[in-house]
mmCIF file of C-alpha atoms and ligand atoms in Angstrom:
data_model
loop_
_atom_site.group_PDB
_atom_site.id
_atom_site.type_symbol
_atom_site.label_atom_id
_atom_site.label_comp_id
_atom_site.label_asym_id
_atom_site.label_seq_id
_atom_site.Cartn_x
_atom_site.Cartn_y
_atom_site.Cartn_z
ATOM 1 C CA MET A 1 -91.706 0.291 11.605
ATOM 2 C CA ARG A 2 -91.159 -3.441 11.674
ATOM 3 C CA GLU A 3 -91.771 -3.523 7.906
ATOM 4 C CA GLN A 4 -89.364 -0.624 7.438
ATOM 5 C CA LEU A 5 -86.671 -2.516 9.332
ATOM 6 C CA LEU A 6 -87.161 -5.755 7.434
ATOM 7 C CA ALA A 7 -87.189 -3.943 4.090
ATOM 8 C CA LEU A 8 -83.973 -2.220 5.046
ATOM 9 C CA LYS A 9 -82.365 -5.533 5.924
ATOM 10 C CA GLU A 10 -83.451 -6.911 2.554
ATOM 11 C CA GLU A 11 -82.085 -3.883 0.683
ATOM 12 C CA VAL A 12 -78.726 -3.884 2.413
ATOM 13 C CA SER A 13 -78.197 -7.623 1.950
ATOM 14 C CA LYS A 14 -78.779 -7.196 -1.779
ATOM 15 C CA ALA A 15 -76.458 -4.200 -2.061
ATOM 16 C CA LEU A 16 -73.723 -6.086 -0.204
ATOM 17 C CA GLY A 17 -73.989 -8.994 -2.598
ATOM 18 C CA SER A 18 -73.087 -6.815 -5.556
ATOM 19 C CA ALA A 19 -70.260 -4.884 -3.846
ATOM 20 C CA THR A 20 -66.859 -5.955 -5.163
ATOM 21 C CA THR A 21 -64.342 -3.621 -3.516
ATOM 22 C CA ASP A 22 -63.409 -2.380 -0.068
ATOM 23 C CA GLN A 23 -64.296 1.177 -1.069
ATOM 24 C CA GLU A 24 -67.795 0.146 -2.173
ATOM 25 C CA LEU A 25 -68.308 -1.543 1.201
ATOM 26 C CA ASP A 26 -67.159 1.618 3.023
ATOM 27 C CA LYS A 27 -69.754 3.612 1.092
ATOM 28 C CA LEU A 28 -72.506 1.137 1.940
ATOM 29 C CA ARG A 29 -71.564 1.238 5.606
ATOM 30 C CA THR A 30 -71.875 5.034 5.766
ATOM 31 C CA ARG A 31 -74.992 5.064 3.674
ATOM 32 C CA TYR A 32 -76.975 2.470 5.666
ATOM 33 C CA LEU A 33 -75.359 2.204 9.065
ATOM 34 C CA GLY A 34 -73.908 5.707 9.404
ATOM 35 C CA ARG A 35 -75.199 8.555 11.558
ATOM 36 C CA LYS A 36 -77.271 9.947 8.702
ATOM 37 C CA GLY A 37 -78.435 6.542 7.479
ATOM 38 C CA PRO A 38 -81.973 5.089 7.512
ATOM 39 C CA LEU A 39 -81.284 2.847 10.491
ATOM 40 C CA THR A 40 -80.391 5.806 12.664
ATOM 41 C CA THR A 41 -83.518 7.602 11.470
ATOM 42 C CA ILE A 42 -85.642 4.583 12.352
ATOM 43 C CA LEU A 43 -84.088 4.293 15.786
ATOM 44 C CA ARG A 44 -84.650 7.980 16.394
ATOM 45 C CA GLY A 45 -88.352 7.514 15.581
ATOM 46 C CA MET A 46 -88.655 4.981 18.441
ATOM 47 C CA LYS A 47 -89.550 7.656 20.939
ATOM 48 C CA ASP A 48 -92.839 8.322 19.100
ATOM 49 C CA LEU A 49 -93.943 4.681 19.462
ATOM 50 C CA PRO A 50 -96.409 3.482 22.050
ATOM 51 C CA GLU A 51 -94.521 2.501 25.226
ATOM 52 C CA GLN A 52 -95.213 -1.247 25.060
ATOM 53 C CA GLU A 53 -93.918 -1.611 21.482
ATOM 54 C CA ARG A 54 -90.598 0.082 22.129
ATOM 55 C CA PRO A 55 -88.654 -2.810 23.701
ATOM 56 C CA VAL A 56 -89.736 -5.292 21.021
ATOM 57 C CA LEU A 57 -88.880 -3.052 18.100
ATOM 58 C CA GLY A 58 -85.773 -1.763 19.846
ATOM 59 C CA ASN A 59 -84.577 -5.322 20.128
ATOM 60 C CA LEU A 60 -85.370 -6.023 16.504
ATOM 61 C CA ALA A 61 -83.579 -2.870 15.368
ATOM 62 C CA ASN A 62 -80.450 -3.734 17.347
ATOM 63 C CA GLN A 63 -80.549 -7.286 16.099
ATOM 64 C CA ILE A 64 -80.801 -6.092 12.499
ATOM 65 C CA LYS A 65 -78.000 -3.619 13.008
ATOM 66 C CA GLN A 66 -75.796 -6.386 14.340
ATOM 67 C CA GLU A 67 -76.749 -8.724 11.528
ATOM 68 C CA LEU A 68 -75.999 -6.108 8.895
ATOM 69 C CA THR A 69 -72.648 -5.262 10.491
ATOM 70 C CA GLY A 70 -71.835 -8.982 10.490
ATOM 71 C CA LEU A 71 -72.812 -9.335 6.848
ATOM 72 C CA LEU A 72 -70.687 -6.347 5.937
ATOM 73 C CA ASP A 73 -67.648 -7.794 7.698
ATOM 74 C CA ASP A 74 -68.167 -11.196 6.059
ATOM 75 C CA ARG A 75 -68.460 -9.581 2.673
ATOM 76 C CA ARG A 76 -65.328 -7.551 3.307
ATOM 77 C CA GLU A 77 -63.375 -10.668 4.234
ATOM 78 C CA LYS A 78 -64.572 -12.467 1.115
ATOM 79 C CA ILE A 79 -63.573 -9.553 -1.138
ATOM 80 C CA ARG A 80 -60.127 -9.420 0.457
ATOM 81 C CA ASP A 81 -59.667 -13.178 -0.008
ATOM 82 C CA GLU A 82 -60.606 -12.926 -3.657
ATOM 83 C CA GLU A 83 -58.257 -9.980 -4.101
ATOM 84 C CA ARG A 84 -55.420 -11.934 -2.483
ATOM 85 C CA ILE A 85 -55.998 -14.971 -4.693
ATOM 86 C CA ARG A 86 -56.124 -12.815 -7.817
ATOM 87 C CA LYS A 87 -52.805 -11.166 -6.834
ATOM 88 C CA LEU A 88 -51.133 -14.490 -6.108
ATOM 89 C CA GLU A 89 -52.201 -15.826 -9.473
ATOM 90 C CA GLN A 90 -50.911 -12.743 -11.299
ATOM 91 C CA GLU A 91 -47.604 -12.585 -9.463
ATOM 92 C CA GLN A 92 -46.668 -16.183 -9.854
ATOM 93 C CA ILE A 93 -43.000 -16.815 -9.094
ATOM 94 C CA ASP A 94 -41.530 -19.949 -10.563
ATOM 95 C CA ILE A 95 -39.452 -21.154 -7.650
ATOM 96 C CA SER A 96 -38.184 -24.084 -9.715
ATOM 97 C CA LEU A 97 -36.159 -21.723 -11.966
ATOM 98 C CA PRO A 98 -32.435 -22.167 -11.266
ATOM 99 C CA GLY A 99 -30.837 -19.081 -9.665
ATOM 100 C CA ARG A 100 -28.556 -16.790 -11.570
ATOM 101 C CA ARG A 101 -24.916 -17.389 -10.688
ATOM 102 C CA ALA A 102 -23.003 -14.300 -9.538
ATOM 103 C CA ALA A 103 -20.350 -13.447 -12.117
ATOM 104 C CA ARG A 104 -16.969 -13.918 -10.464
ATOM 105 C CA GLY A 105 -13.825 -12.171 -11.635
ATOM 106 C CA VAL A 106 -10.547 -13.963 -12.231
ATOM 107 C CA TYR A 107 -6.971 -12.766 -12.081
ATOM 108 C CA HIS A 108 -5.379 -11.734 -15.352
ATOM 109 C CA PRO A 109 -2.709 -14.249 -16.440
ATOM 110 C CA LEU A 110 -0.056 -11.512 -16.207
ATOM 111 C CA THR A 111 -1.091 -10.822 -12.610
ATOM 112 C CA ILE A 112 -0.877 -14.516 -11.805
ATOM 113 C CA VAL A 113 2.599 -14.874 -13.320
ATOM 114 C CA THR A 114 3.877 -11.614 -11.784
ATOM 115 C CA ARG A 115 2.731 -12.693 -8.330
ATOM 116 C CA GLU A 116 4.285 -16.084 -8.787
ATOM 117 C CA ILE A 117 7.625 -14.516 -9.757
ATOM 118 C CA ILE A 118 7.458 -12.108 -6.803
ATOM 119 C CA ALA A 119 6.698 -14.965 -4.396
ATOM 120 C CA ILE A 120 9.712 -16.966 -5.611
ATOM 121 C CA PHE A 121 12.114 -14.038 -5.104
ATOM 122 C CA GLN A 122 10.565 -13.046 -1.797
ATOM 123 C CA GLY A 123 11.387 -16.580 -0.706
ATOM 124 C CA MET A 124 15.037 -15.722 -1.387
ATOM 125 C CA GLY A 125 14.880 -12.480 0.605
ATOM 126 C CA PHE A 126 14.260 -10.017 -2.253
ATOM 127 C CA GLU A 127 11.997 -7.028 -1.630
ATOM 128 C CA VAL A 128 9.636 -5.472 -4.184
ATOM 129 C CA VAL A 129 10.363 -1.926 -5.374
ATOM 130 C CA GLU A 130 8.660 0.138 -8.078
ATOM 131 C CA GLY A 131 9.978 2.901 -10.293
ATOM 132 C CA PRO A 132 8.655 5.585 -12.645
ATOM 133 C CA GLU A 133 7.383 4.751 -16.137
ATOM 134 C CA VAL A 134 8.007 8.283 -17.415
ATOM 135 C CA GLU A 135 11.740 8.582 -17.011
ATOM 136 C CA LEU A 136 14.723 10.820 -17.528
ATOM 137 C CA ASP A 137 17.236 9.693 -20.119
ATOM 138 C CA PHE A 138 19.765 9.563 -17.291
ATOM 139 C CA TYR A 139 17.989 6.712 -15.415
ATOM 140 C CA ASN A 140 16.836 4.788 -18.476
ATOM 141 C CA PHE A 141 20.090 5.028 -20.472
ATOM 142 C CA GLU A 142 22.915 7.275 -19.350
ATOM 143 C CA ALA A 143 23.580 5.820 -15.882
ATOM 144 C CA LEU A 144 23.153 2.301 -17.276
ATOM 145 C CA ASN A 145 26.205 2.857 -19.467
ATOM 146 C CA PHE A 146 24.412 3.184 -22.786
ATOM 147 C CA PRO A 147 26.834 5.036 -25.057
ATOM 148 C CA GLN A 148 25.334 8.171 -26.667
ATOM 149 C CA ASP A 149 25.009 6.443 -30.051
ATOM 150 C CA HIS A 150 23.668 3.107 -28.779
ATOM 151 C CA PRO A 151 20.885 1.819 -31.094
ATOM 152 C CA ALA A 152 18.504 1.290 -28.143
ATOM 153 C CA ARG A 153 18.257 5.074 -27.829
ATOM 154 C CA ASP A 154 17.048 5.291 -31.416
ATOM 155 C CA MET A 155 13.666 6.917 -32.009
ATOM 156 C CA GLN A 156 12.308 3.647 -33.452
ATOM 157 C CA ASP A 157 12.512 1.792 -30.141
ATOM 158 C CA THR A 158 12.020 4.527 -27.605
ATOM 159 C CA PHE A 159 8.924 6.622 -27.023
ATOM 160 C CA TYR A 160 10.187 10.134 -26.356
ATOM 161 C CA VAL A 161 8.090 12.408 -24.163
ATOM 162 C CA ALA A 162 10.552 15.295 -24.437
ATOM 163 C CA GLU A 163 14.160 15.591 -25.554
ATOM 164 C CA ASP A 164 15.408 14.284 -22.221
ATOM 165 C CA VAL A 165 12.325 12.312 -21.093
ATOM 166 C CA VAL A 166 11.275 8.851 -22.276
ATOM 167 C CA LEU A 167 8.751 6.155 -21.455
ATOM 168 C CA ARG A 168 11.070 3.663 -19.807
ATOM 169 C CA THR A 169 12.152 0.962 -22.245
ATOM 170 C CA HIS A 170 13.022 -1.462 -19.444
ATOM 171 C CA THR A 171 12.751 -1.843 -15.668
ATOM 172 C CA SER A 172 16.525 -1.421 -15.312
ATOM 173 C CA ASN A 173 15.916 2.242 -14.379
ATOM 174 C CA VAL A 174 14.878 0.963 -10.928
ATOM 175 C CA GLN A 175 18.496 -0.191 -10.396
ATOM 176 C CA ILE A 176 19.682 3.402 -10.620
ATOM 177 C CA HIS A 177 16.938 4.861 -8.394
ATOM 178 C CA THR A 178 17.495 2.200 -5.744
ATOM 179 C CA MET A 179 21.306 2.426 -5.758
ATOM 180 C CA LYS A 180 21.184 6.218 -5.506
ATOM 181 C CA ALA A 181 18.778 6.075 -2.576
ATOM 182 C CA ARG A 182 20.358 3.271 -0.545
ATOM 183 C CA THR A 183 23.557 1.834 0.758
ATOM 184 C CA PRO A 184 24.321 -1.863 0.048
ATOM 185 C CA PRO A 185 23.674 -4.617 0.846
ATOM 186 C CA PHE A 186 20.186 -4.990 -0.720
ATOM 187 C CA ARG A 187 18.336 -7.339 -3.007
ATOM 188 C CA VAL A 188 15.374 -6.057 -4.929
ATOM 189 C CA ILE A 189 12.923 -7.133 -7.586
ATOM 190 C CA ALA A 190 11.048 -4.529 -9.580
ATOM 191 C CA PRO A 191 8.086 -5.605 -11.719
ATOM 192 C CA GLY A 192 6.326 -3.085 -13.942
ATOM 193 C CA LYS A 193 5.257 -1.717 -17.300
ATOM 194 C CA VAL A 194 7.751 -0.805 -20.011
ATOM 195 C CA TYR A 195 7.297 0.748 -23.452
ATOM 196 C CA ARG A 196 8.847 0.208 -26.868
ATOM 197 C CA CYS A 197 7.802 1.309 -30.308
ATOM 198 C CA ASP A 198 7.241 -2.203 -31.594
ATOM 199 C CA SER A 199 4.150 -4.282 -32.371
ATOM 200 C CA ASP A 200 3.530 -7.782 -33.769
ATOM 201 C CA THR A 201 2.462 -11.212 -32.464
ATOM 202 C CA THR A 202 5.331 -11.315 -29.954
ATOM 203 C CA HIS A 203 5.865 -7.575 -29.334
ATOM 204 C CA SER A 204 3.533 -5.068 -27.723
ATOM 205 C CA PRO A 205 4.222 -1.303 -27.392
ATOM 206 C CA MET A 206 3.476 -1.700 -23.684
ATOM 207 C CA PHE A 207 4.566 -4.833 -21.888
ATOM 208 C CA HIS A 208 5.867 -5.940 -18.503
ATOM 209 C CA GLN A 209 9.280 -6.805 -17.181
ATOM 210 C CA VAL A 210 10.631 -7.872 -13.879
ATOM 211 C CA GLU A 211 14.047 -6.598 -12.885
ATOM 212 C CA GLY A 212 16.127 -8.131 -10.141
ATOM 213 C CA PHE A 213 19.412 -7.022 -8.625
ATOM 214 C CA LEU A 214 21.580 -7.671 -5.626
ATOM 215 C CA VAL A 215 24.421 -5.464 -4.442
ATOM 216 C CA ASP A 216 26.888 -6.333 -1.683
ATOM 217 C CA ARG A 217 30.620 -6.940 -1.185
ATOM 218 C CA ASP A 218 32.093 -10.030 -2.867
ATOM 219 C CA VAL A 219 29.106 -11.020 -4.990
ATOM 220 C CA SER A 220 30.006 -13.773 -7.462
ATOM 221 C CA PHE A 221 28.679 -14.951 -10.802
ATOM 222 C CA SER A 222 28.000 -18.357 -9.221
ATOM 223 C CA GLN A 223 25.548 -16.640 -6.832
ATOM 224 C CA LEU A 224 23.753 -15.167 -9.845
ATOM 225 C CA LYS A 225 23.647 -18.633 -11.376
ATOM 226 C CA GLY A 226 22.313 -20.127 -8.165
ATOM 227 C CA VAL A 227 19.533 -17.543 -7.748
ATOM 228 C CA LEU A 228 18.411 -17.812 -11.390
ATOM 229 C CA THR A 229 18.507 -21.611 -11.283
ATOM 230 C CA VAL A 230 16.258 -21.673 -8.207
ATOM 231 C CA PHE A 231 13.980 -19.172 -9.956
ATOM 232 C CA CYS A 232 13.634 -21.149 -13.210
ATOM 233 C CA GLN A 233 13.144 -24.452 -11.422
ATOM 234 C CA ALA A 234 10.423 -22.963 -9.202
ATOM 235 C CA LEU A 235 8.700 -21.216 -12.096
ATOM 236 C CA PHE A 236 8.849 -23.945 -14.744
ATOM 237 C CA SER A 237 9.775 -27.312 -13.262
ATOM 238 C CA PRO A 238 12.463 -28.739 -10.938
ATOM 239 C CA ASP A 239 14.111 -30.637 -13.806
ATOM 240 C CA VAL A 240 14.012 -27.885 -16.465
ATOM 241 C CA PRO A 241 17.315 -27.822 -18.443
ATOM 242 C CA LEU A 242 19.091 -24.432 -18.156
ATOM 243 C CA ARG A 243 21.763 -22.809 -20.290
ATOM 244 C CA PHE A 244 23.734 -19.658 -19.456
ATOM 245 C CA ARG A 245 24.783 -18.207 -22.814
ATOM 246 C CA PRO A 246 27.358 -15.381 -23.086
ATOM 247 C CA SER A 247 25.726 -12.139 -24.221
ATOM 248 C CA TYR A 248 26.098 -8.379 -24.132
ATOM 249 C CA PHE A 249 24.324 -5.620 -22.212
ATOM 250 C CA PRO A 250 25.869 -2.179 -21.627
ATOM 251 C CA PHE A 251 25.128 -2.323 -17.886
ATOM 252 C CA THR A 252 26.552 -5.774 -17.084
ATOM 253 C CA GLU A 253 29.942 -7.404 -17.532
ATOM 254 C CA PRO A 254 30.119 -10.303 -18.005
ATOM 255 C CA SER A 255 26.572 -10.755 -19.338
ATOM 256 C CA ALA A 256 24.573 -13.892 -19.932
ATOM 257 C CA GLU A 257 21.238 -14.797 -21.359
ATOM 258 C CA VAL A 258 19.431 -17.703 -19.758
ATOM 259 C CA ASP A 259 17.691 -20.303 -21.896
ATOM 260 C CA ILE A 260 15.417 -23.102 -20.758
ATOM 261 C CA GLY A 261 15.061 -26.358 -22.682
ATOM 262 C CA CYS A 262 12.132 -26.139 -25.114
ATOM 263 C CA PHE A 263 9.147 -27.659 -23.324
ATOM 264 C CA LEU A 264 7.466 -28.541 -26.611
ATOM 265 C CA CYS A 265 10.127 -30.580 -28.448
ATOM 266 C CA LYS A 266 12.220 -31.373 -25.351
ATOM 267 C CA GLY A 267 15.336 -30.142 -27.127
ATOM 268 C CA THR A 268 15.077 -31.820 -30.513
ATOM 269 C CA GLY A 269 14.080 -28.611 -32.311
ATOM 270 C CA CYS A 270 10.672 -27.293 -33.348
ATOM 271 C CA ARG A 271 8.816 -24.202 -34.583
ATOM 272 C CA VAL A 272 8.466 -22.706 -31.088
ATOM 273 C CA CYS A 273 12.227 -22.770 -30.389
ATOM 274 C CA SER A 274 13.238 -22.033 -34.031
ATOM 275 C CA GLN A 275 14.867 -25.472 -34.259
ATOM 276 C CA THR A 276 17.391 -24.636 -31.493
ATOM 277 C CA GLY A 277 15.875 -26.732 -28.687
ATOM 278 C CA TRP A 278 16.218 -23.712 -26.362
ATOM 279 C CA LEU A 279 13.997 -20.804 -25.333
ATOM 280 C CA GLU A 280 15.509 -17.540 -24.118
ATOM 281 C CA ILE A 281 13.821 -16.280 -20.968
ATOM 282 C CA LEU A 282 15.966 -13.581 -19.407
ATOM 283 C CA GLY A 283 19.053 -11.380 -19.582
ATOM 284 C CA SER A 284 21.508 -11.086 -16.722
ATOM 285 C CA GLY A 285 25.038 -10.297 -15.665
ATOM 286 C CA MET A 286 27.394 -8.781 -13.113
ATOM 287 C CA ILE A 287 26.652 -5.065 -12.631
ATOM 288 C CA HIS A 288 29.101 -3.004 -14.699
ATOM 289 C CA PRO A 289 31.635 -0.856 -12.771
ATOM 290 C CA GLU A 290 30.493 2.147 -14.852
ATOM 291 C CA VAL A 291 26.978 1.768 -13.426
ATOM 292 C CA PHE A 292 28.377 1.824 -9.884
ATOM 293 C CA ARG A 293 30.380 4.944 -10.724
ATOM 294 C CA ALA A 294 27.256 6.654 -12.139
ATOM 295 C CA VAL A 295 25.457 6.227 -8.790
ATOM 296 C CA GLY A 296 28.503 7.134 -6.689
ATOM 297 C CA TYR A 297 29.489 3.645 -5.516
ATOM 298 C CA ASP A 298 33.130 2.564 -5.426
ATOM 299 C CA PRO A 299 33.360 -0.378 -7.863
ATOM 300 C CA ASP A 300 36.332 -1.719 -5.877
ATOM 301 C CA THR A 301 34.125 -2.027 -2.793
ATOM 302 C CA TYR A 302 30.808 -3.147 -4.223
ATOM 303 C CA THR A 303 29.815 -5.888 -6.596
ATOM 304 C CA GLY A 304 26.431 -7.134 -7.702
ATOM 305 C CA PHE A 305 24.371 -8.992 -10.204
ATOM 306 C CA ALA A 306 21.245 -8.060 -12.121
ATOM 307 C CA PHE A 307 18.705 -9.700 -14.367
ATOM 308 C CA GLY A 308 15.628 -8.766 -16.336
ATOM 309 C CA ALA A 309 12.843 -10.850 -17.852
ATOM 310 C CA GLY A 310 9.772 -10.166 -19.962
ATOM 311 C CA ILE A 311 6.634 -11.210 -18.092
ATOM 312 C CA GLU A 312 4.461 -11.659 -21.216
ATOM 313 C CA ARG A 313 7.114 -13.904 -22.721
ATOM 314 C CA ILE A 314 7.267 -16.055 -19.583
ATOM 315 C CA ALA A 315 3.452 -16.255 -19.444
ATOM 316 C CA MET A 316 3.327 -17.190 -23.146
ATOM 317 C CA LEU A 317 5.826 -20.008 -22.615
ATOM 318 C CA LYS A 318 4.162 -21.193 -19.403
ATOM 319 C CA TYR A 319 0.640 -21.289 -20.839
ATOM 320 C CA GLY A 320 1.395 -21.974 -24.514
ATOM 321 C CA ILE A 321 -0.002 -18.616 -25.736
ATOM 322 C CA ASP A 322 1.119 -17.740 -29.274
ATOM 323 C CA ASP A 323 -0.072 -14.128 -29.638
ATOM 324 C CA ILE A 324 0.890 -11.389 -27.150
ATOM 325 C CA ARG A 325 -2.148 -9.296 -28.127
ATOM 326 C CA LEU A 326 -4.438 -11.796 -26.369
ATOM 327 C CA PHE A 327 -3.229 -10.358 -23.046
ATOM 328 C CA PHE A 328 -4.610 -6.925 -23.869
ATOM 329 C CA GLU A 329 -7.874 -7.662 -25.667
ATOM 330 C CA ASN A 330 -9.662 -8.702 -22.450
ATOM 331 C CA ASP A 331 -11.722 -11.363 -24.181
ATOM 332 C CA GLN A 332 -13.541 -13.216 -21.386
ATOM 333 C CA ARG A 333 -13.112 -16.530 -23.195
ATOM 334 C CA PHE A 334 -9.359 -16.063 -22.992
ATOM 335 C CA LEU A 335 -9.178 -14.641 -19.475
ATOM 336 C CA GLN A 336 -11.438 -17.264 -17.877
ATOM 337 C CA GLN A 337 -8.920 -20.012 -18.685
ATOM 338 C CA PHE A 338 -6.322 -19.167 -16.068
HETATM 339 N N1 DAH B 401 17.067 -4.425 -19.578
HETATM 340 C C1 DAH B 401 17.215 -5.568 -20.448
HETATM 341 C C2 DAH B 401 16.177 -5.512 -21.546
HETATM 342 O O1 DAH B 401 15.252 -4.790 -21.456
HETATM 343 C C3 DAH B 401 17.065 -6.848 -19.702
HETATM 344 C C4 DAH B 401 18.203 -7.070 -18.770
HETATM 345 C C5 DAH B 401 19.319 -7.722 -19.195
HETATM 346 C C6 DAH B 401 18.134 -6.615 -17.474
HETATM 347 C C7 DAH B 401 20.397 -7.946 -18.340
HETATM 348 C C8 DAH B 401 19.199 -6.811 -16.599
HETATM 349 C C9 DAH B 401 20.305 -7.489 -17.047
HETATM 350 O O2 DAH B 401 19.169 -6.386 -15.348
HETATM 351 O O3 DAH B 401 21.357 -7.698 -16.199
HETATM 352 O O4 DAH B 401 16.298 -6.223 -22.513
#
């Protein structure tokens, strides 16, 4: 029996040495140390031994069982260590690699300029109002005193949705909506999209305007001049030269276009300002009595001024952009610059 035990120890030690996985070790444990294994059989045979030999062999058997269990555990630990090292080597992470920067969005230049314009007028007490882009002829033309045969109603400039419905060609329609809905005094700016059938380096079929208007009793042209001067100085620079040039719009009388001194040639004349030294930036005027009549206001009681500017044009002048299409191509290299 002693020989049996020692041979078993020898056999198991050998088998353990060649085991390479946890599962193999589990199998060995059941095979040799389990309830149906040889060790159990040997221990069961103890009762047939002469009385005096039992304690000695019993001791030996227990000792061997303990030793084998210990060996098995050691082997298991070694296999797990090796497994861990192999994994670590395979899954190497290079912690010296620089991290990937999160891509951050930027505001579109038109958003930046629009917000800047809004902030300037809010500083002068104007509130922001929006109006519809799909519009009745009445709000886009008729109530703004466009005569029936005015060229701006021509099919070439205006996108018609139906006989009486257009895509608004300017933000001036917001004047009519606001006046019809409210009682003066009020001062409003209305930024938004407008549409004209026109496309080249300085014209886009969809572009943005900002409309402004103020209605009250006793409004004067000098107040219009004051508000627009503050606006241009805040938007461009405090010493920008300004020129109010007589002009014509159906919905204002008198009307004026506002020019700023050409920032490129400083007034001497260049390609950007077509040799004039001036750059036109907005249209304006005193609201026409016919417009007041169209919305049911008494033109003897109320007076007001209005103005409208193209946002792309202002952004192009501010940032020195020479092609309007750049705003709508969404090229990251362009957009990231603002
Ligand atoms: N609606 C004009 C346009 O689209 C711009 C304009 C001119 C607006 C004079 C006004 C204004 O309010 O008073 O060209």
